[in-house]
mmCIF file of C-alpha atoms in Angstrom:
data_model
loop_
_atom_site.group_PDB
_atom_site.id
_atom_site.type_symbol
_atom_site.label_atom_id
_atom_site.label_comp_id
_atom_site.label_asym_id
_atom_site.label_seq_id
_atom_site.Cartn_x
_atom_site.Cartn_y
_atom_site.Cartn_z
ATOM 1 C CA UNK A 461 206.046 104.917 -33.473
ATOM 2 C CA UNK A 462 205.721 101.777 -31.102
ATOM 3 C CA UNK A 463 203.988 99.731 -33.967
ATOM 4 C CA UNK A 464 207.150 100.798 -36.389
ATOM 5 C CA UNK A 465 209.814 99.712 -33.398
ATOM 6 C CA UNK A 466 207.934 96.499 -32.971
ATOM 7 C CA UNK A 467 208.001 95.537 -36.939
ATOM 8 C CA UNK A 468 211.537 96.623 -36.902
ATOM 9 C CA UNK A 469 212.733 94.557 -34.211
ATOM 10 C CA UNK A 470 210.737 91.521 -35.047
ATOM 11 C CA UNK A 471 211.686 91.602 -38.657
ATOM 12 C CA UNK A 472 215.095 92.751 -37.900
ATOM 13 C CA UNK A 473 215.577 89.812 -35.797
ATOM 14 C CA UNK A 474 214.127 87.447 -38.386
ATOM 15 C CA UNK A 475 216.654 88.899 -41.164
ATOM 16 C CA UNK A 476 219.699 88.615 -38.885
ATOM 17 C CA UNK A 477 219.307 85.158 -38.145
ATOM 18 C CA UNK A 478 218.007 83.811 -41.328
ATOM 19 C CA UNK A 479 219.162 86.101 -44.026
ATOM 20 C CA UNK A 480 222.589 87.535 -42.955
ATOM 21 C CA UNK A 481 224.694 84.926 -44.909
ATOM 22 C CA UNK A 482 222.359 84.888 -47.903
ATOM 23 C CA UNK A 483 222.433 88.756 -48.380
ATOM 24 C CA UNK A 484 226.272 89.027 -47.605
ATOM 25 C CA UNK A 485 226.980 86.401 -50.053
ATOM 26 C CA UNK A 486 224.360 87.697 -52.898
ATOM 27 C CA UNK A 487 226.039 91.270 -52.580
ATOM 28 C CA UNK A 488 229.510 89.785 -52.697
ATOM 29 C CA UNK A 489 228.728 88.010 -55.765
ATOM 30 C CA UNK A 490 227.532 91.293 -57.247
ATOM 31 C CA UNK A 491 230.643 93.193 -56.393
ATOM 32 C CA UNK A 492 233.030 90.295 -57.303
ATOM 33 C CA UNK A 493 234.127 90.106 -53.585
ATOM 34 C CA UNK A 494 234.739 87.144 -51.380
ATOM 35 C CA UNK A 495 232.561 86.162 -48.381
ATOM 36 C CA UNK A 496 232.965 83.681 -45.560
ATOM 37 C CA UNK A 497 229.719 82.511 -44.128
ATOM 38 C CA UNK A 498 229.266 83.418 -40.375
ATOM 39 C CA UNK A 499 228.469 80.640 -37.690
ATOM 40 C CA UNK A 500 224.822 82.142 -37.190
ATOM 41 C CA UNK A 501 222.786 79.472 -35.011
ATOM 42 C CA UNK A 502 219.186 79.689 -36.372
ATOM 43 C CA UNK A 503 216.592 79.487 -33.547
ATOM 44 C CA UNK A 504 213.926 76.607 -34.429
ATOM 45 C CA UNK A 505 210.682 78.091 -35.448
ATOM 46 C CA UNK A 506 211.616 81.596 -35.702
ATOM 47 C CA UNK A 507 209.923 81.998 -39.037
ATOM 48 C CA UNK A 508 206.704 81.044 -37.226
ATOM 49 C CA UNK A 509 206.867 82.793 -33.911
ATOM 50 C CA UNK A 510 207.934 85.772 -35.553
ATOM 51 C CA UNK A 511 204.740 85.976 -37.599
ATOM 52 C CA UNK A 512 202.774 85.275 -34.424
ATOM 53 C CA UNK A 513 204.469 88.214 -32.830
ATOM 54 C CA UNK A 514 203.877 90.619 -36.000
ATOM 55 C CA UNK A 515 200.135 89.250 -35.927
ATOM 56 C CA UNK A 516 199.732 90.656 -32.447
ATOM 57 C CA UNK A 517 201.486 93.971 -33.103
ATOM 58 C CA UNK A 518 199.162 94.474 -36.220
ATOM 59 C CA UNK A 519 196.072 93.330 -34.743
ATOM 60 C CA UNK A 520 196.277 95.675 -31.607
ATOM 61 C CA UNK A 521 197.314 98.414 -34.148
ATOM 62 C CA UNK A 522 194.020 97.781 -36.144
ATOM 63 C CA UNK A 523 192.215 97.727 -32.915
ATOM 64 C CA UNK A 524 190.781 93.962 -33.653
ATOM 65 C CA UNK A 525 192.013 92.926 -30.187
ATOM 66 C CA UNK A 526 192.646 95.094 -26.940
ATOM 67 C CA UNK A 527 196.381 95.036 -25.795
ATOM 68 C CA UNK A 528 197.472 92.567 -23.160
ATOM 69 C CA UNK A 529 198.322 93.901 -19.763
ATOM 70 C CA UNK A 530 200.197 90.808 -18.662
ATOM 71 C CA UNK A 531 203.431 89.918 -19.936
ATOM 72 C CA UNK A 532 202.840 86.391 -19.306
ATOM 73 C CA UNK A 533 199.723 86.023 -21.430
ATOM 74 C CA UNK A 534 201.721 87.604 -24.295
ATOM 75 C CA UNK A 535 204.710 85.088 -23.687
ATOM 76 C CA UNK A 536 202.279 82.241 -23.344
ATOM 77 C CA UNK A 537 200.682 83.249 -26.758
ATOM 78 C CA UNK A 538 204.033 83.461 -28.592
ATOM 79 C CA UNK A 539 205.609 80.215 -26.992
ATOM 80 C CA UNK A 540 202.445 78.106 -26.880
ATOM 81 C CA UNK A 541 204.385 74.539 -27.578
ATOM 82 C CA UNK A 542 202.369 72.533 -29.750
ATOM 83 C CA UNK A 543 203.028 74.693 -32.679
ATOM 84 C CA UNK A 544 205.780 76.572 -31.730
ATOM 85 C CA UNK A 545 208.202 74.997 -34.094
ATOM 86 C CA UNK A 546 206.287 74.450 -37.306
ATOM 87 C CA UNK A 547 202.887 76.064 -37.033
ATOM 88 C CA UNK A 548 200.461 76.578 -37.787
ATOM 89 C CA UNK A 549 200.570 80.393 -37.403
ATOM 90 C CA UNK A 550 198.128 81.266 -34.827
ATOM 91 C CA UNK A 551 196.557 84.757 -35.252
ATOM 92 C CA UNK A 552 196.302 87.062 -32.058
ATOM 93 C CA UNK A 553 192.660 87.580 -32.600
ATOM 94 C CA UNK A 554 191.939 84.049 -32.462
ATOM 95 C CA UNK A 555 194.201 82.717 -29.528
ATOM 96 C CA UNK A 556 194.410 85.579 -27.099
ATOM 97 C CA UNK A 557 190.302 85.374 -26.279
ATOM 98 C CA UNK A 558 190.836 81.863 -25.404
ATOM 99 C CA UNK A 559 193.748 82.453 -22.646
ATOM 100 C CA UNK A 560 191.197 84.778 -20.880
ATOM 101 C CA UNK A 561 188.306 82.280 -20.780
ATOM 102 C CA UNK A 562 188.073 79.047 -18.199
ATOM 103 C CA UNK A 563 189.612 76.100 -19.888
ATOM 104 C CA UNK A 564 187.341 73.271 -20.583
ATOM 105 C CA UNK A 565 187.891 69.948 -22.457
ATOM 106 C CA UNK A 566 184.685 68.410 -23.692
ATOM 107 C CA UNK A 567 184.083 65.064 -24.639
ATOM 108 C CA UNK A 568 183.957 66.000 -28.449
ATOM 109 C CA UNK A 569 187.226 68.002 -27.954
ATOM 110 C CA UNK A 570 189.102 65.208 -26.279
ATOM 111 C CA UNK A 571 187.797 62.560 -28.964
ATOM 112 C CA UNK A 572 188.504 65.014 -31.936
ATOM 113 C CA UNK A 573 192.240 65.753 -30.473
ATOM 114 C CA UNK A 574 192.961 61.808 -30.183
ATOM 115 C CA UNK A 575 191.705 61.480 -34.184
ATOM 116 C CA UNK A 576 194.045 64.209 -35.056
ATOM 117 C CA UNK A 577 197.058 63.088 -33.156
ATOM 118 C CA UNK A 578 196.508 59.357 -34.235
ATOM 119 C CA UNK A 579 195.917 60.470 -38.223
ATOM 120 C CA UNK A 580 198.742 62.987 -38.044
ATOM 121 C CA UNK A 581 201.086 60.320 -36.492
ATOM 122 C CA UNK A 582 200.150 58.046 -39.174
ATOM 123 C CA UNK A 583 200.518 60.582 -42.017
ATOM 124 C CA UNK A 584 203.816 61.420 -40.731
ATOM 125 C CA UNK A 585 205.541 58.577 -39.478
ATOM 126 C CA UNK A 586 203.946 55.711 -41.649
ATOM 127 C CA UNK A 587 203.395 57.438 -44.948
ATOM 128 C CA UNK A 588 205.780 60.226 -45.210
ATOM 129 C CA UNK A 589 208.988 59.054 -43.546
ATOM 130 C CA UNK A 590 208.788 55.368 -45.486
ATOM 131 C CA UNK A 591 208.329 56.699 -48.842
ATOM 132 C CA UNK A 592 211.105 59.292 -48.084
ATOM 133 C CA UNK A 593 213.620 56.976 -46.892
ATOM 134 C CA UNK A 594 212.825 54.142 -49.214
ATOM 135 C CA UNK A 595 212.028 56.149 -52.569
ATOM 136 C CA UNK A 596 212.029 59.870 -52.713
ATOM 137 C CA UNK A 597 215.549 60.603 -51.291
ATOM 138 C CA UNK A 598 217.143 58.086 -53.691
ATOM 139 C CA UNK A 599 215.532 59.863 -56.746
ATOM 140 C CA UNK A 600 216.062 63.419 -55.759
ATOM 141 C CA UNK A 601 219.804 62.911 -54.591
ATOM 142 C CA UNK A 602 220.984 61.339 -57.968
ATOM 143 C CA UNK A 603 218.064 61.975 -60.438
ATOM 144 C CA UNK A 604 220.398 61.419 -63.475
ATOM 145 C CA UNK A 605 220.960 57.659 -62.221
ATOM 146 C CA UNK A 606 217.037 57.134 -62.716
ATOM 147 C CA UNK A 607 214.744 57.077 -65.859
ATOM 148 C CA UNK A 608 212.209 59.472 -66.340
ATOM 149 C CA UNK A 609 209.301 57.568 -65.143
ATOM 150 C CA UNK A 610 211.261 56.832 -61.889
ATOM 151 C CA UNK A 611 211.872 60.670 -61.445
ATOM 152 C CA UNK A 612 208.303 61.327 -62.027
ATOM 153 C CA UNK A 613 207.336 58.996 -59.520
ATOM 154 C CA UNK A 614 209.758 60.563 -57.251
ATOM 155 C CA UNK A 615 208.127 63.931 -57.986
ATOM 156 C CA UNK A 616 204.905 62.527 -57.091
ATOM 157 C CA UNK A 617 205.991 60.852 -54.100
ATOM 158 C CA UNK A 618 207.369 63.929 -52.672
ATOM 159 C CA UNK A 619 204.324 65.802 -53.408
ATOM 160 C CA UNK A 620 202.808 63.023 -51.046
ATOM 161 C CA UNK A 621 205.668 63.185 -48.308
ATOM 162 C CA UNK A 622 205.614 66.991 -47.877
ATOM 163 C CA UNK A 623 201.818 66.893 -47.504
ATOM 164 C CA UNK A 624 201.642 63.967 -44.972
ATOM 165 C CA UNK A 625 204.853 65.396 -43.246
ATOM 166 C CA UNK A 626 203.532 68.954 -42.731
ATOM 167 C CA UNK A 627 199.744 68.178 -42.345
ATOM 168 C CA UNK A 628 200.688 65.489 -40.203
ATOM 169 C CA UNK A 629 202.629 67.860 -37.642
ATOM 170 C CA UNK A 630 199.749 70.315 -37.984
ATOM 171 C CA UNK A 631 197.225 67.758 -37.000
ATOM 172 C CA UNK A 632 199.175 66.505 -34.085
ATOM 173 C CA UNK A 633 199.491 70.310 -33.146
ATOM 174 C CA UNK A 634 195.682 71.003 -33.284
ATOM 175 C CA UNK A 635 194.956 67.675 -31.519
ATOM 176 C CA UNK A 636 197.403 68.337 -28.772
ATOM 177 C CA UNK A 637 195.847 72.062 -28.213
ATOM 178 C CA UNK A 638 192.328 70.650 -28.163
ATOM 179 C CA UNK A 639 193.240 68.352 -25.402
ATOM 180 C CA UNK A 640 194.706 71.349 -23.607
ATOM 181 C CA UNK A 641 191.431 73.247 -24.116
ATOM 182 C CA UNK A 642 192.404 75.335 -27.019
ATOM 183 C CA UNK A 643 191.072 75.624 -30.539
ATOM 184 C CA UNK A 644 193.330 76.026 -33.594
ATOM 185 C CA UNK A 645 191.977 76.838 -37.317
ATOM 186 C CA UNK A 646 192.520 73.919 -39.566
ATOM 187 C CA UNK A 647 195.668 74.288 -41.747
ATOM 188 C CA UNK A 648 195.408 71.953 -44.393
ATOM 189 C CA UNK A 649 192.127 71.283 -46.449
ATOM 190 C CA UNK A 650 192.889 68.215 -49.075
ATOM 191 C CA UNK A 651 194.996 70.696 -50.868
ATOM 192 C CA UNK A 652 195.765 68.410 -54.169
ATOM 193 C CA UNK A 653 191.801 68.504 -54.654
ATOM 194 C CA UNK A 654 192.262 71.963 -55.759
ATOM 195 C CA UNK A 655 191.070 72.756 -59.585
ATOM 196 C CA UNK A 656 193.225 76.135 -59.877
ATOM 197 C CA UNK A 657 196.257 77.525 -58.191
ATOM 198 C CA UNK A 658 194.072 79.994 -56.243
ATOM 199 C CA UNK A 659 192.106 77.333 -54.583
ATOM 200 C CA UNK A 660 195.248 75.495 -53.969
ATOM 201 C CA UNK A 661 196.527 78.495 -51.922
ATOM 202 C CA UNK A 662 193.110 78.482 -50.197
ATOM 203 C CA UNK A 663 193.704 74.644 -48.963
ATOM 204 C CA UNK A 664 197.467 74.569 -48.495
ATOM 205 C CA UNK A 665 199.319 75.928 -45.201
ATOM 206 C CA UNK A 666 195.950 77.852 -44.687
ATOM 207 C CA UNK A 667 197.493 79.868 -41.719
ATOM 208 C CA UNK A 668 200.607 81.130 -43.816
ATOM 209 C CA UNK A 669 198.416 82.008 -47.106
ATOM 210 C CA UNK A 670 195.856 83.806 -45.029
ATOM 211 C CA UNK A 671 198.668 85.646 -42.911
ATOM 212 C CA UNK A 672 200.350 86.677 -46.193
ATOM 213 C CA UNK A 673 197.029 88.071 -47.693
ATOM 214 C CA UNK A 674 195.808 89.820 -44.502
ATOM 215 C CA UNK A 675 198.911 91.408 -43.348
ATOM 216 C CA UNK A 676 200.929 91.594 -46.749
ATOM 217 C CA UNK A 677 198.882 91.318 -49.682
ATOM 218 C CA UNK A 678 196.036 93.830 -48.512
ATOM 219 C CA UNK A 679 198.356 96.210 -47.176
ATOM 220 C CA UNK A 680 200.299 96.385 -50.528
ATOM 221 C CA UNK A 681 196.835 97.301 -52.052
ATOM 222 C CA UNK A 682 195.294 94.094 -52.617
ATOM 223 C CA UNK A 683 192.861 94.557 -55.729
ATOM 224 C CA UNK A 684 192.155 97.929 -55.006
ATOM 225 C CA UNK A 685 194.733 99.539 -57.283
ATOM 226 C CA UNK A 686 193.900 98.482 -60.697
ATOM 227 C CA UNK A 687 194.548 95.255 -62.372
ATOM 228 C CA UNK A 688 198.387 95.577 -63.097
ATOM 229 C CA UNK A 689 198.996 96.450 -59.548
ATOM 230 C CA UNK A 690 196.865 93.509 -58.439
ATOM 231 C CA UNK A 691 199.129 91.229 -60.391
ATOM 232 C CA UNK A 692 202.312 92.746 -59.124
ATOM 233 C CA UNK A 693 200.871 92.550 -55.421
ATOM 234 C CA UNK A 694 200.309 88.705 -56.070
ATOM 235 C CA UNK A 695 204.057 88.368 -57.197
ATOM 236 C CA UNK A 696 205.319 90.106 -54.736
ATOM 237 C CA UNK A 697 203.538 88.335 -51.882
ATOM 238 C CA UNK A 698 204.431 85.080 -53.167
ATOM 239 C CA UNK A 699 207.967 86.313 -53.791
ATOM 240 C CA UNK A 700 208.209 87.048 -49.878
ATOM 241 C CA UNK A 701 206.239 83.909 -49.183
ATOM 242 C CA UNK A 702 208.840 81.717 -50.789
ATOM 243 C CA UNK A 703 211.619 83.859 -49.277
ATOM 244 C CA UNK A 704 209.942 83.122 -45.654
ATOM 245 C CA UNK A 705 210.666 79.486 -46.206
ATOM 246 C CA UNK A 706 214.452 79.759 -46.472
ATOM 247 C CA UNK A 707 217.533 82.160 -47.660
ATOM 248 C CA UNK A 708 217.859 80.162 -50.712
ATOM 249 C CA UNK A 709 217.217 80.711 -54.373
ATOM 250 C CA UNK A 710 215.421 77.799 -54.996
ATOM 251 C CA UNK A 711 212.631 79.094 -52.466
ATOM 252 C CA UNK A 712 212.627 82.328 -54.077
ATOM 253 C CA UNK A 713 211.970 80.707 -57.422
ATOM 254 C CA UNK A 714 209.281 78.473 -56.179
ATOM 255 C CA UNK A 715 207.295 81.390 -54.752
ATOM 256 C CA UNK A 716 207.653 83.439 -58.048
ATOM 257 C CA UNK A 717 206.157 80.563 -59.851
ATOM 258 C CA UNK A 718 203.347 80.524 -57.547
ATOM 259 C CA UNK A 719 202.738 84.114 -57.575
ATOM 260 C CA UNK A 720 202.883 84.344 -61.580
ATOM 261 C CA UNK A 721 200.631 81.186 -61.667
ATOM 262 C CA UNK A 722 198.176 83.342 -59.223
ATOM 263 C CA UNK A 723 198.326 86.419 -61.261
ATOM 264 C CA UNK A 724 197.828 84.277 -64.468
ATOM 265 C CA UNK A 725 194.934 82.684 -63.145
ATOM 266 C CA UNK A 726 193.459 86.071 -61.750
ATOM 267 C CA UNK A 727 193.912 87.425 -65.242
ATOM 268 C CA UNK A 728 192.164 84.331 -66.729
ATOM 269 C CA UNK A 729 189.239 84.658 -64.384
ATOM 270 C CA UNK A 730 188.556 88.105 -65.357
ATOM 271 C CA UNK A 731 188.641 87.112 -69.341
ATOM 272 C CA UNK A 732 186.305 84.239 -68.889
ATOM 273 C CA UNK A 733 184.033 86.314 -66.390
ATOM 274 C CA UNK A 734 183.938 83.586 -63.717
ATOM 275 C CA UNK A 735 183.217 85.040 -60.133
ATOM 276 C CA UNK A 736 185.452 84.656 -57.245
ATOM 277 C CA UNK A 737 184.880 81.270 -55.417
ATOM 278 C CA UNK A 738 183.069 79.914 -58.111
ATOM 279 C CA UNK A 739 184.049 76.138 -58.703
ATOM 280 C CA UNK A 740 184.038 74.374 -61.842
ATOM 281 C CA UNK A 741 182.232 71.099 -61.937
ATOM 282 C CA UNK A 742 182.270 67.761 -63.817
ATOM 283 C CA UNK A 743 184.742 67.153 -66.266
ATOM 284 C CA UNK A 744 185.861 70.610 -66.304
ATOM 285 C CA UNK A 745 186.798 70.148 -62.552
ATOM 286 C CA UNK A 746 188.591 66.956 -63.064
ATOM 287 C CA UNK A 747 190.966 68.454 -65.751
ATOM 288 C CA UNK A 748 191.525 71.406 -63.491
ATOM 289 C CA UNK A 749 192.453 69.153 -60.534
ATOM 290 C CA UNK A 750 195.062 67.130 -62.654
ATOM 291 C CA UNK A 751 196.501 70.374 -64.289
ATOM 292 C CA UNK A 752 196.903 72.114 -60.970
ATOM 293 C CA UNK A 753 198.217 68.882 -59.222
ATOM 294 C CA UNK A 754 201.041 68.675 -61.904
ATOM 295 C CA UNK A 755 201.885 72.377 -61.844
ATOM 296 C CA UNK A 756 202.437 72.261 -57.960
ATOM 297 C CA UNK A 757 204.605 69.122 -58.542
ATOM 298 C CA UNK A 758 206.555 70.874 -60.932
ATOM 299 C CA UNK A 759 207.028 73.652 -58.486
ATOM 300 C CA UNK A 760 208.055 71.116 -55.762
ATOM 301 C CA UNK A 761 211.104 70.007 -57.947
ATOM 302 C CA UNK A 762 212.607 73.392 -57.240
ATOM 303 C CA UNK A 763 211.493 73.572 -53.766
ATOM 304 C CA UNK A 764 213.047 70.300 -52.861
ATOM 305 C CA UNK A 765 216.467 70.579 -54.882
ATOM 306 C CA UNK A 766 218.879 72.679 -53.178
ATOM 307 C CA UNK A 767 220.365 74.066 -56.668
ATOM 308 C CA UNK A 768 218.977 74.716 -60.195
ATOM 309 C CA UNK A 769 221.108 72.011 -61.789
ATOM 310 C CA UNK A 770 219.786 69.164 -59.850
ATOM 311 C CA UNK A 771 216.017 70.443 -60.761
ATOM 312 C CA UNK A 772 217.033 70.707 -64.334
ATOM 313 C CA UNK A 773 218.728 67.127 -64.360
ATOM 314 C CA UNK A 774 215.289 65.889 -63.140
ATOM 315 C CA UNK A 775 213.404 67.625 -65.713
ATOM 316 C CA UNK A 776 215.492 66.534 -68.425
ATOM 317 C CA UNK A 777 215.155 63.328 -67.383
ATOM 318 C CA UNK A 778 211.269 63.215 -67.153
ATOM 319 C CA UNK A 779 210.967 64.653 -70.776
ATOM 320 C CA UNK A 780 214.153 62.925 -72.547
ATOM 321 C CA UNK A 781 214.437 59.512 -70.994
ATOM 322 C CA UNK A 782 210.922 58.555 -69.892
ATOM 323 C CA UNK A 783 211.134 54.849 -70.465
ATOM 324 C CA UNK A 784 207.337 54.066 -69.512
ATOM 325 C CA UNK A 785 208.096 50.287 -70.147
ATOM 326 C CA UNK A 786 210.039 50.202 -66.699
ATOM 327 C CA UNK A 787 206.986 51.018 -64.744
ATOM 328 C CA UNK A 788 205.863 47.526 -64.350
ATOM 329 C CA UNK A 789 209.157 46.607 -62.969
ATOM 330 C CA UNK A 790 209.434 49.545 -60.809
ATOM 331 C CA UNK A 791 205.933 48.773 -59.172
ATOM 332 C CA UNK A 792 207.473 45.136 -58.410
ATOM 333 C CA UNK A 793 210.729 46.490 -56.951
ATOM 334 C CA UNK A 794 209.001 49.043 -54.693
ATOM 335 C CA UNK A 795 205.457 47.552 -54.060
ATOM 336 C CA UNK A 796 205.548 48.625 -50.377
ATOM 337 C CA UNK A 797 206.434 52.207 -51.406
ATOM 338 C CA UNK A 798 203.573 52.585 -53.976
ATOM 339 C CA UNK A 799 201.176 50.748 -51.865
ATOM 340 C CA UNK A 800 201.563 53.351 -49.384
ATOM 341 C CA UNK A 801 201.655 56.144 -51.821
ATOM 342 C CA UNK A 802 198.265 54.600 -53.499
ATOM 343 C CA UNK A 803 196.970 54.592 -49.604
ATOM 344 C CA UNK A 804 198.052 58.281 -49.155
ATOM 345 C CA UNK A 805 196.528 59.669 -52.157
ATOM 346 C CA UNK A 806 193.454 57.614 -51.717
ATOM 347 C CA UNK A 807 193.011 58.946 -48.068
ATOM 348 C CA UNK A 808 193.536 62.687 -49.497
ATOM 349 C CA UNK A 809 190.821 62.257 -52.030
ATOM 350 C CA UNK A 810 188.323 60.350 -50.271
ATOM 351 C CA UNK A 811 185.092 62.831 -49.575
ATOM 352 C CA UNK A 812 185.453 64.975 -46.541
ATOM 353 C CA UNK A 813 182.322 63.309 -45.070
ATOM 354 C CA UNK A 814 184.316 60.203 -44.788
ATOM 355 C CA UNK A 815 186.899 62.054 -42.439
ATOM 356 C CA UNK A 816 184.147 63.524 -40.384
ATOM 357 C CA UNK A 817 182.679 60.202 -40.027
ATOM 358 C CA UNK A 818 185.685 58.671 -38.684
ATOM 359 C CA UNK A 819 186.286 61.468 -36.659
ATOM 360 C CA UNK A 820 182.890 61.288 -34.916
ATOM 361 C CA UNK A 821 183.371 57.328 -34.594
ATOM 362 C CA UNK A 822 186.633 58.286 -32.405
ATOM 363 C CA UNK A 823 184.660 60.671 -30.335
ATOM 364 C CA UNK A 824 182.034 58.006 -29.712
ATOM 365 C CA UNK A 825 184.802 55.550 -28.756
ATOM 366 C CA UNK A 826 184.978 54.659 -24.719
ATOM 367 C CA UNK A 827 188.316 55.912 -23.036
ATOM 368 C CA UNK A 828 189.957 52.286 -23.236
ATOM 369 C CA UNK A 829 189.094 52.417 -27.079
ATOM 370 C CA UNK A 830 190.735 55.735 -27.564
ATOM 371 C CA UNK A 831 193.622 54.313 -25.829
ATOM 372 C CA UNK A 832 193.763 50.882 -27.747
ATOM 373 C CA UNK A 833 193.642 53.053 -31.100
ATOM 374 C CA UNK A 834 196.608 55.474 -29.983
ATOM 375 C CA UNK A 835 198.654 52.193 -28.766
ATOM 376 C CA UNK A 836 197.852 50.493 -32.302
ATOM 377 C CA UNK A 837 199.054 53.493 -34.072
ATOM 378 C CA UNK A 838 202.242 53.714 -32.163
ATOM 379 C CA UNK A 839 202.749 49.886 -32.424
ATOM 380 C CA UNK A 840 202.469 50.389 -36.370
ATOM 381 C CA UNK A 841 204.885 53.400 -36.241
ATOM 382 C CA UNK A 842 207.560 51.372 -34.295
ATOM 383 C CA UNK A 843 207.113 48.456 -36.918
ATOM 384 C CA UNK A 844 207.703 50.640 -39.845
ATOM 385 C CA UNK A 845 210.163 53.118 -38.570
ATOM 386 C CA UNK A 846 213.618 53.320 -39.983
ATOM 387 C CA UNK A 847 217.074 53.549 -38.370
ATOM 388 C CA UNK A 848 217.236 57.266 -39.113
ATOM 389 C CA UNK A 849 215.175 59.866 -37.335
ATOM 390 C CA UNK A 850 213.217 61.814 -39.728
ATOM 391 C CA UNK A 851 212.784 65.534 -38.868
ATOM 392 C CA UNK A 852 209.762 67.522 -39.846
ATOM 393 C CA UNK A 853 210.512 69.353 -43.313
ATOM 394 C CA UNK A 854 209.362 72.645 -41.805
ATOM 395 C CA UNK A 855 211.376 72.439 -38.716
ATOM 396 C CA UNK A 856 214.082 74.086 -41.090
ATOM 397 C CA UNK A 857 211.904 77.095 -41.503
#
């Protein structure tokens, strides 16, 4: 009873603040009526802290953690500020045990925290914001004014922008938490290295994808109810995952695309007899990465555009007015943007061992070295910043 009440309250508040106008408008369109949108203030980060609250309720119900007896501990878990407004989504069973132990920040934690803050700030403020303001926004705002090759480069740019924006925030949140003595799990693991859509969702927004898997997909029956039910569960899970991002049909369609792709990949795995977690190698993996990346980019078109007509305009430009001869001129005109895009994708695709080596190097730096590194990155951000403040993309969710 108490579990049902907790779920109803949490989901009820989320639905009221986030989906009231969307649902009323939907039903009005079905019945032919009219609807005037209500002025409902959306609390910042409601999607994230609602899922954290649900995580606590479900973990207690499943006896994976013991109930908290101190209301302040619960409030601290739900409102811990580094990840409050844009994730990562922290599980109760991972975070609450850390509240109960003495806080300690080791030299390794401090160095790792500084490295994550610096790298996150660089990804967000140097790469993501710059390519967004100076190229990506122009293309997406008026796709019909640009050729197909320009639209395609804009889509590639947005793929890098949203990755650097969101993973940059996650890195900074994890880094700040480390400086305060708390450990968060990683939220991104070089997702564009994925050779399948299933692998992509093991690497992209890991805290959300694992939450949907453990609390929604498995609760729906997972893969225990037969193949057809398994495919349906994947599509339903991703449909709701898309709706979680926002009360808009473009997010719903984006989620459905990924759900269908996951179901198709699961079916293909069964046909070919490949085992779960088995990775392709060599040329097969290379083509898998290329295909997966372009499918994800295709889906980003619908995620980024507010309406279908703009998405269709962009796709029409790409497939009917490509004009590859403009590419050299495009590179010359936007050389700073493409240099940053090349740098961003290079840093994304470097071996994981390189990142670990850089992290260890920062850990070994003396305190003055860490301070100088942070100052250097802040100076670089100031030099490259625009006159407009660019909020994090996931702040809207």
